[in-house]
Coordinates of C-alpha atoms in Angstrom, one line a residue:
Chain A
M80 CA 96.6 109.6 85.1
A81 CA 94.3 107.3 87.3
A82 CA 94.5 103.9 86.2
A83 CA 92.2 101.5 84.6
I84 CA 89.7 99.3 85.8
Y85 CA 89.0 96.1 84.5
S86 CA 85.7 94.8 85.8
L87 CA 82.8 95.9 88.0
Y88 CA 80.8 93.4 90.4
I89 CA 77.4 94.0 92.2
I90 CA 75.7 91.0 94.0
N91 CA 72.2 91.4 96.1
K92 CA 71.3 90.9 99.8
S93 CA 71.3 86.9 99.1
G94 CA 75.0 86.3 97.4
G95 CA 73.5 85.8 94.0
L96 CA 75.2 88.8 90.9
I97 CA 72.8 91.2 89.4
Y98 CA 74.9 92.8 87.1
Y99 CA 79.0 92.0 85.9
K100 CA 80.5 94.5 83.2
D101 CA 84.1 94.0 82.2
Y102 CA 86.2 96.4 81.1
G103 CA 88.2 95.5 79.7
S104 CA 90.9 92.1 81.1
A105 CA 92.9 89.6 80.0
G106 CA 91.1 87.9 82.1
R107 CA 87.1 87.7 81.1
M108 CA 85.1 85.2 83.0
D109 CA 82.0 83.7 81.7
T110 CA 79.0 83.7 82.6
N111 CA 79.1 80.6 85.2
D112 CA 82.2 81.6 86.6
S113 CA 81.6 85.2 87.2
L114 CA 78.8 83.9 89.9
R115 CA 80.9 81.6 91.4
V116 CA 83.2 83.9 92.3
A117 CA 80.8 86.5 93.3
S118 CA 79.1 84.0 95.4
L119 CA 82.4 83.1 96.7
W120 CA 83.0 86.9 98.0
H121 CA 79.7 87.3 99.6
S122 CA 80.6 84.7 102.0
M123 CA 84.5 85.7 102.3
H124 CA 82.9 89.3 103.6
A125 CA 81.0 87.4 106.0
I126 CA 83.2 85.9 107.4
S127 CA 85.8 88.0 106.8
Q128 CA 82.8 89.9 109.7
Q129 CA 83.3 87.4 112.0
L130 CA 87.0 87.1 112.4
S131 CA 86.9 90.5 113.3
P132 CA 89.3 91.2 116.5
V133 CA 87.3 94.3 117.7
S134 CA 83.4 94.5 117.5
G135 CA 82.1 96.3 114.6
C136 CA 83.4 95.0 111.4
S137 CA 81.3 95.5 108.4
G138 CA 83.7 93.7 106.3
I139 CA 86.4 93.3 103.6
E140 CA 86.4 96.9 101.9
L141 CA 89.9 96.6 99.6
L142 CA 91.8 93.6 98.4
Q143 CA 94.8 94.1 97.7
A144 CA 96.1 91.2 95.9
D145 CA 99.4 91.4 93.5
T146 CA 98.2 92.4 90.4
F147 CA 95.3 93.6 91.6
D148 CA 93.8 95.6 94.1
L149 CA 89.5 94.7 94.9
H150 CA 87.2 97.5 95.6
C151 CA 84.1 96.7 97.4
Y152 CA 81.3 98.8 98.9
Q153 CA 78.3 97.6 100.9
S154 CA 75.2 99.8 101.0
L155 CA 73.3 99.5 103.9
T156 CA 70.5 97.6 102.5
G157 CA 73.2 94.2 101.7
T158 CA 74.0 94.5 98.3
K159 CA 77.7 94.8 97.6
F160 CA 79.5 96.8 94.9
F161 CA 83.0 96.2 94.4
V162 CA 85.5 97.1 91.1
V163 CA 89.0 95.2 90.1
C164 CA 91.0 97.6 89.4
E165 CA 95.1 98.1 89.4
P166 CA 96.8 98.4 91.9
G167 CA 96.8 101.2 94.0
T168 CA 94.1 103.2 91.6
L169 CA 93.0 106.2 93.6
H170 CA 89.2 107.5 94.1
M171 CA 87.6 104.1 94.0
E172 CA 85.0 104.6 97.2
S173 CA 83.8 107.6 95.9
L174 CA 83.5 105.5 91.9
L175 CA 81.2 102.8 94.5
K176 CA 79.4 105.4 95.9
Y177 CA 78.4 107.6 92.4
I178 CA 77.4 104.6 90.9
Y179 CA 75.6 103.2 94.1
E180 CA 73.9 106.5 93.0
L181 CA 73.5 105.2 89.6
Y182 CA 71.7 102.6 90.5
T183 CA 69.2 104.2 93.0
D184 CA 68.4 106.3 90.5
Y185 CA 68.1 103.7 86.8
V186 CA 67.3 100.7 88.7
L187 CA 65.8 101.2 92.2
K188 CA 63.5 103.8 90.5
N189 CA 62.2 101.8 87.7
P190 CA 59.0 100.6 88.1
F191 CA 60.1 97.3 85.8
Y192 CA 62.8 96.1 87.2
E193 CA 63.1 93.1 90.3
M194 CA 64.3 93.3 93.4
E195 CA 66.9 91.0 93.2
M196 CA 66.6 89.7 89.9
P197 CA 70.0 90.7 87.0
I198 CA 70.1 94.9 86.3
R199 CA 69.0 94.8 82.7
C200 CA 68.6 98.9 82.5
E201 CA 69.8 100.8 79.6
L202 CA 70.4 104.0 80.8
F203 CA 71.8 102.1 84.1
D204 CA 74.6 100.5 82.0
I205 CA 75.0 104.1 80.1
N206 CA 75.4 106.2 83.1
L207 CA 77.5 103.9 84.1
T208 CA 80.0 103.5 80.9
Q209 CA 80.1 107.0 81.1
A210 CA 81.1 107.0 84.9
V211 CA 83.7 104.5 84.4
Q212 CA 86.0 105.9 82.0
K213 CA 89.2 107.4 83.2
D214 CA 89.0 111.0 83.2
R215 CA 85.8 111.1 84.8
V216 CA 86.7 108.9 87.5
A217 CA 89.4 111.9 88.1
F218 CA 87.1 114.2 87.8
L219 CA 85.1 112.1 91.1
G220 CA 88.1 112.1 93.2
R221 CA 88.4 116.2 93.0
Chain B
M102 CA 125.7 71.7 145.4
P103 CA 124.8 70.2 141.9
S104 CA 124.6 74.0 140.2
S105 CA 128.7 75.0 141.2
L106 CA 129.9 71.6 140.1
S107 CA 128.0 72.1 136.6
S108 CA 129.4 75.6 136.6
I109 CA 133.2 74.2 137.7
L110 CA 133.0 72.2 134.7
L111 CA 132.0 74.3 132.2
H112 CA 134.7 77.1 132.7
S113 CA 137.2 74.3 132.2
F114 CA 136.0 73.0 129.3
I115 CA 134.5 76.3 127.2
L116 CA 137.8 78.8 128.3
P117 CA 140.7 77.6 125.7
S118 CA 137.7 77.8 123.4
S119 CA 136.5 81.5 124.0
T120 CA 138.6 84.4 124.6
S121 CA 136.4 87.1 127.6
F122 CA 133.8 86.0 130.0
P123 CA 132.8 87.4 133.5
S124 CA 134.6 85.9 136.1
S125 CA 132.1 84.4 138.7
P126 CA 131.4 80.5 138.8
V127 CA 127.6 81.3 137.9
A128 CA 127.9 83.9 135.5
T129 CA 130.4 82.0 133.1
A130 CA 128.3 79.0 133.1
T131 CA 125.5 81.5 131.7
A132 CA 127.5 83.1 129.6
A133 CA 128.9 79.6 128.4
L134 CA 126.2 78.2 127.5
L135 CA 124.6 81.1 125.8
S136 CA 127.1 81.7 123.5
S137 CA 126.3 78.9 121.1
S138 CA 124.0 79.1 117.9
P139 CA 121.3 80.8 118.6
S140 CA 118.8 77.5 117.5
F141 CA 120.8 75.9 120.6
A142 CA 120.8 78.3 122.5
A143 CA 116.4 78.4 121.6
V144 CA 116.2 75.0 124.2
V145 CA 119.7 76.3 126.6
E146 CA 119.0 79.2 127.3
I147 CA 115.7 79.1 129.1
E148 CA 116.6 76.4 131.5
L149 CA 119.6 78.5 132.6
V150 CA 117.6 80.8 135.2
L151 CA 116.8 78.8 137.0
P152 CA 120.1 77.0 138.3
D153 CA 118.7 73.9 139.1
L154 CA 119.9 70.6 137.2
A155 CA 117.8 69.1 137.3
F156 CA 116.0 71.1 134.4
L157 CA 119.5 70.7 132.9
L158 CA 118.6 67.4 132.9
H159 CA 115.9 67.4 130.7
V160 CA 117.0 69.9 128.1
V161 CA 119.3 66.9 127.7
D162 CA 116.9 64.3 127.6
S163 CA 115.1 65.4 124.4
C164 CA 118.1 66.0 122.5
S165 CA 119.6 61.8 122.9
S166 CA 119.8 59.3 124.4
P167 CA 121.4 60.7 128.3
P168 CA 124.4 58.7 129.2
P169 CA 124.4 57.9 133.2
S170 CA 127.0 59.9 134.8
L171 CA 126.1 63.7 136.3
T172 CA 128.9 64.6 134.6
G173 CA 129.4 62.5 131.4
L174 CA 125.3 64.7 131.2
V175 CA 127.6 68.2 130.9
V176 CA 130.0 66.8 128.9
L177 CA 127.3 65.8 126.1
V178 CA 125.7 69.0 126.6
L179 CA 128.8 70.4 125.4
A180 CA 129.8 68.9 122.5
N181 CA 127.0 69.7 121.6
L182 CA 127.3 72.8 121.9
L183 CA 130.8 73.6 120.6
H184 CA 129.4 72.2 117.2
H185 CA 128.4 75.3 116.6
S186 CA 130.0 78.7 115.9
C187 CA 129.9 80.9 119.0
N188 CA 127.8 83.3 117.7
R189 CA 127.3 87.1 120.3
I190 CA 126.7 86.7 123.5
R191 CA 122.2 87.2 124.2
L192 CA 120.5 88.0 127.3
L193 CA 117.4 86.6 127.9
A194 CA 115.1 88.9 128.5
I195 CA 112.2 88.6 130.3
Q196 CA 109.6 91.5 129.0
G197 CA 106.1 92.1 131.4
F198 CA 102.6 91.6 128.8
G199 CA 101.7 95.5 128.6
S200 CA 98.8 96.6 126.4
T201 CA 99.1 98.6 123.4
S202 CA 96.7 100.8 121.6
L203 CA 97.9 98.8 118.0
L204 CA 95.5 95.5 118.1
I205 CA 98.0 92.7 116.8
K206 CA 97.4 89.6 116.5
N207 CA 99.9 87.2 114.8
A208 CA 99.5 83.1 113.2
I209 CA 101.7 81.2 111.7
F210 CA 99.6 78.4 109.6
R211 CA 101.4 74.9 107.7
G212 CA 100.4 74.0 104.5
N213 CA 97.3 72.1 105.3
G214 CA 95.3 74.0 108.0
V215 CA 97.4 73.4 111.0
C216 CA 98.2 76.3 113.1
L217 CA 101.5 76.4 114.3
L218 CA 102.3 79.0 116.3
Y219 CA 99.2 82.2 117.5
R220 CA 100.4 84.6 118.9
E221 CA 98.0 87.9 120.3
W222 CA 99.4 90.8 121.7
N223 CA 95.6 92.7 122.4
R224 CA 92.2 91.4 121.1
P225 CA 89.2 92.8 122.9
L226 CA 86.5 90.4 121.4
R227 CA 87.2 86.3 120.3
T228 CA 85.2 84.7 118.2
L229 CA 83.4 80.8 119.9
N230 CA 85.6 79.2 119.6
A231 CA 89.8 79.7 119.7
Q232 CA 89.6 76.7 117.2
Q233 CA 86.8 77.2 115.5
D234 CA 88.5 80.7 115.4
H235 CA 91.8 78.9 113.6
K236 CA 89.2 76.6 111.3
L237 CA 88.1 79.6 110.4
M238 CA 90.8 81.8 109.4
F239 CA 92.6 78.7 107.3
G240 CA 89.2 78.5 105.5
L241 CA 88.9 82.7 104.7
L242 CA 93.3 82.7 103.4
F243 CA 92.6 79.6 101.2
S244 CA 89.5 80.3 99.6
L245 CA 91.0 84.3 98.8
K246 CA 94.2 83.1 97.8
S247 CA 91.3 81.1 95.3
L248 CA 89.7 83.4 94.4
T249 CA 92.0 86.1 93.3
A250 CA 94.3 83.3 91.0
K251 CA 90.8 83.1 89.4
M252 CA 89.8 87.0 89.0
D253 CA 93.3 87.6 87.9
P254 CA 92.9 90.5 84.9
T255 CA 96.3 90.1 84.1
S256 CA 95.9 86.3 83.0
A257 CA 93.8 84.3 80.6
E258 CA 95.1 80.8 81.5
K259 CA 93.4 79.9 85.0
G260 CA 91.9 76.9 86.0
N261 CA 89.3 76.1 87.8
L262 CA 87.7 77.8 91.0
G263 CA 88.7 75.5 93.8
V264 CA 90.8 74.3 92.7
P265 CA 94.0 73.8 95.7
Q266 CA 97.3 76.2 94.9
L267 CA 100.2 75.1 94.9
P268 CA 102.5 78.3 96.4
G269 CA 103.1 81.0 94.7
Q270 CA 101.0 80.1 91.5
G271 CA 98.3 82.1 90.1
C272 CA 97.9 85.9 91.8
S273 CA 97.7 85.3 95.6
F274 CA 96.7 88.3 97.9
H275 CA 98.8 89.9 100.1
S276 CA 97.0 91.8 102.6
F277 CA 93.0 92.9 103.3
R278 CA 90.9 95.5 104.9
T279 CA 87.8 95.9 106.5
N280 CA 87.0 98.8 108.7
T281 CA 87.5 97.4 112.2
Y282 CA 91.0 95.7 111.2
K283 CA 93.8 94.9 108.1
L284 CA 95.2 91.6 107.5
S285 CA 98.6 91.2 105.9
F286 CA 99.3 87.5 104.8
M287 CA 102.2 85.8 103.1
E288 CA 103.0 82.6 101.8
S289 CA 106.7 81.1 101.6
P290 CA 107.0 78.7 99.2
S291 CA 107.5 75.9 101.2
G292 CA 103.5 76.4 102.5
I293 CA 104.0 78.5 105.8
K294 CA 101.8 81.2 105.9
I295 CA 102.4 83.8 108.4
I296 CA 98.9 86.1 109.1
L297 CA 99.0 89.7 110.6
V298 CA 96.0 91.1 112.6
T299 CA 96.6 94.7 113.1
H300 CA 94.7 98.7 112.9
P301 CA 93.3 99.2 109.4
R302 CA 95.3 102.1 109.6
T303 CA 98.6 100.5 109.2
G304 CA 100.8 100.6 106.1
D305 CA 102.7 97.7 103.6
L306 CA 103.6 95.2 106.4
R307 CA 104.9 92.7 103.7
D308 CA 108.6 93.9 105.1
S309 CA 107.4 93.1 108.4
L310 CA 106.2 89.7 106.8
K311 CA 109.3 88.3 105.5
Y312 CA 110.9 90.0 108.8
I313 CA 108.9 87.4 110.3
Y314 CA 109.5 84.3 108.4
N315 CA 113.6 85.1 108.5
L316 CA 112.6 84.9 112.6
Y317 CA 111.2 81.9 112.0
V318 CA 113.8 79.7 109.4
E319 CA 116.4 81.0 112.4
Y320 CA 114.2 80.0 115.5
V321 CA 112.0 77.3 114.3
V322 CA 114.1 76.0 111.2
K323 CA 117.4 75.8 112.3
N324 CA 116.5 74.3 115.2
P325 CA 117.6 70.6 116.0
L326 CA 115.0 69.6 118.4
Y327 CA 112.6 70.9 116.3
T328 CA 110.0 69.3 114.1
P329 CA 108.8 70.5 110.8
G330 CA 104.7 70.5 110.8
A331 CA 104.4 70.8 114.9
P332 CA 103.5 73.7 116.7
I333 CA 106.1 75.8 118.1
R334 CA 107.6 75.9 120.8
C335 CA 110.4 77.5 120.6
Q336 CA 110.9 80.1 123.2
L337 CA 114.1 82.5 121.5
F338 CA 111.4 82.5 118.4
N339 CA 108.2 83.5 120.6
T340 CA 110.8 86.1 122.4
T341 CA 112.6 87.9 119.9
L342 CA 109.5 87.8 117.9
D343 CA 108.1 89.6 120.8
Q344 CA 110.4 92.5 121.1
Y345 CA 110.2 92.8 117.2
M346 CA 105.9 93.6 116.9
R347 CA 106.7 95.4 120.8
G348 CA 109.3 97.4 118.3
I349 CA 107.0 98.1 115.2
A350 CA 103.8 98.9 117.0

């Protein structure tokens, strides 16, 4: 069975956190910490592009640590979606692309949503919760 | 000729304690000085490629205060050698630096960010400044370690972001991948960080990093002429590292 997803972050193009959802990790962070971590990730992503030995680097896609993996997807507009999951979780790239689709459908097409602001769209939350459930993740990876 | 004088002296000194050596005097001298511990051979070995005794004087000079006479110098070298047990004879292999299709770059850092060793095997693009590169690398790794320690989903008690972590404290990352390169990282308990930058489709390199750390311990740490924290100038370490990297490339 697909392993667990711990949390999801969405960062706008300037590096500010616009969405943070924790799905049951022991290391749940408060708002301030999640903001700091998100902007730190934004900077690290940019620096990793500088360190590339070959031209054409688009930043960190996967970070592997001892107790978790971090998958990151950057859209063409600079919005970053990253998910913290158990080590060895499969199909995270396709999940992130699916979340990007949900973002474009339920957030960007929402006329009351201001760009670069925190996301407060109920339909986005509902669909996201459905997408992140374990059996749906396995379905996506098919 | 100075080299034959030194070779005769070495031959007569070493022979009782060692068994098989080639018969010619120059080759005997070469073999005798090579059959010492790897760490000491790291200093002496390269000097033997050229039979110029001036190089031999230079080596002994850096060990300790040199005695005045030539005989005394040679005896001092031998006295140091006999302290170490005889290992197998190592051949000095001089390899050309061809380009490989696998991008490899290797850096070893100390605890406070001083770069001890930087080797590259194939690197098409550079940042503006080599010094900048090292600082950037160290900064990135320090911050990523801080980030992973804070983001750890399995532990509830975490320090604040940016607090310097001891080696081994908190969750640490072992690699990250971008679309153009993969960086593998290992930190030893003493704070020595070993970094390998490779092709993105490389597998898990943690075993390679452990092996390189073992090479570091054998050829650098055990070298009596190496001061901890200084940039690594051990020729034997460089050679063995090169051989290993070309082997896995």
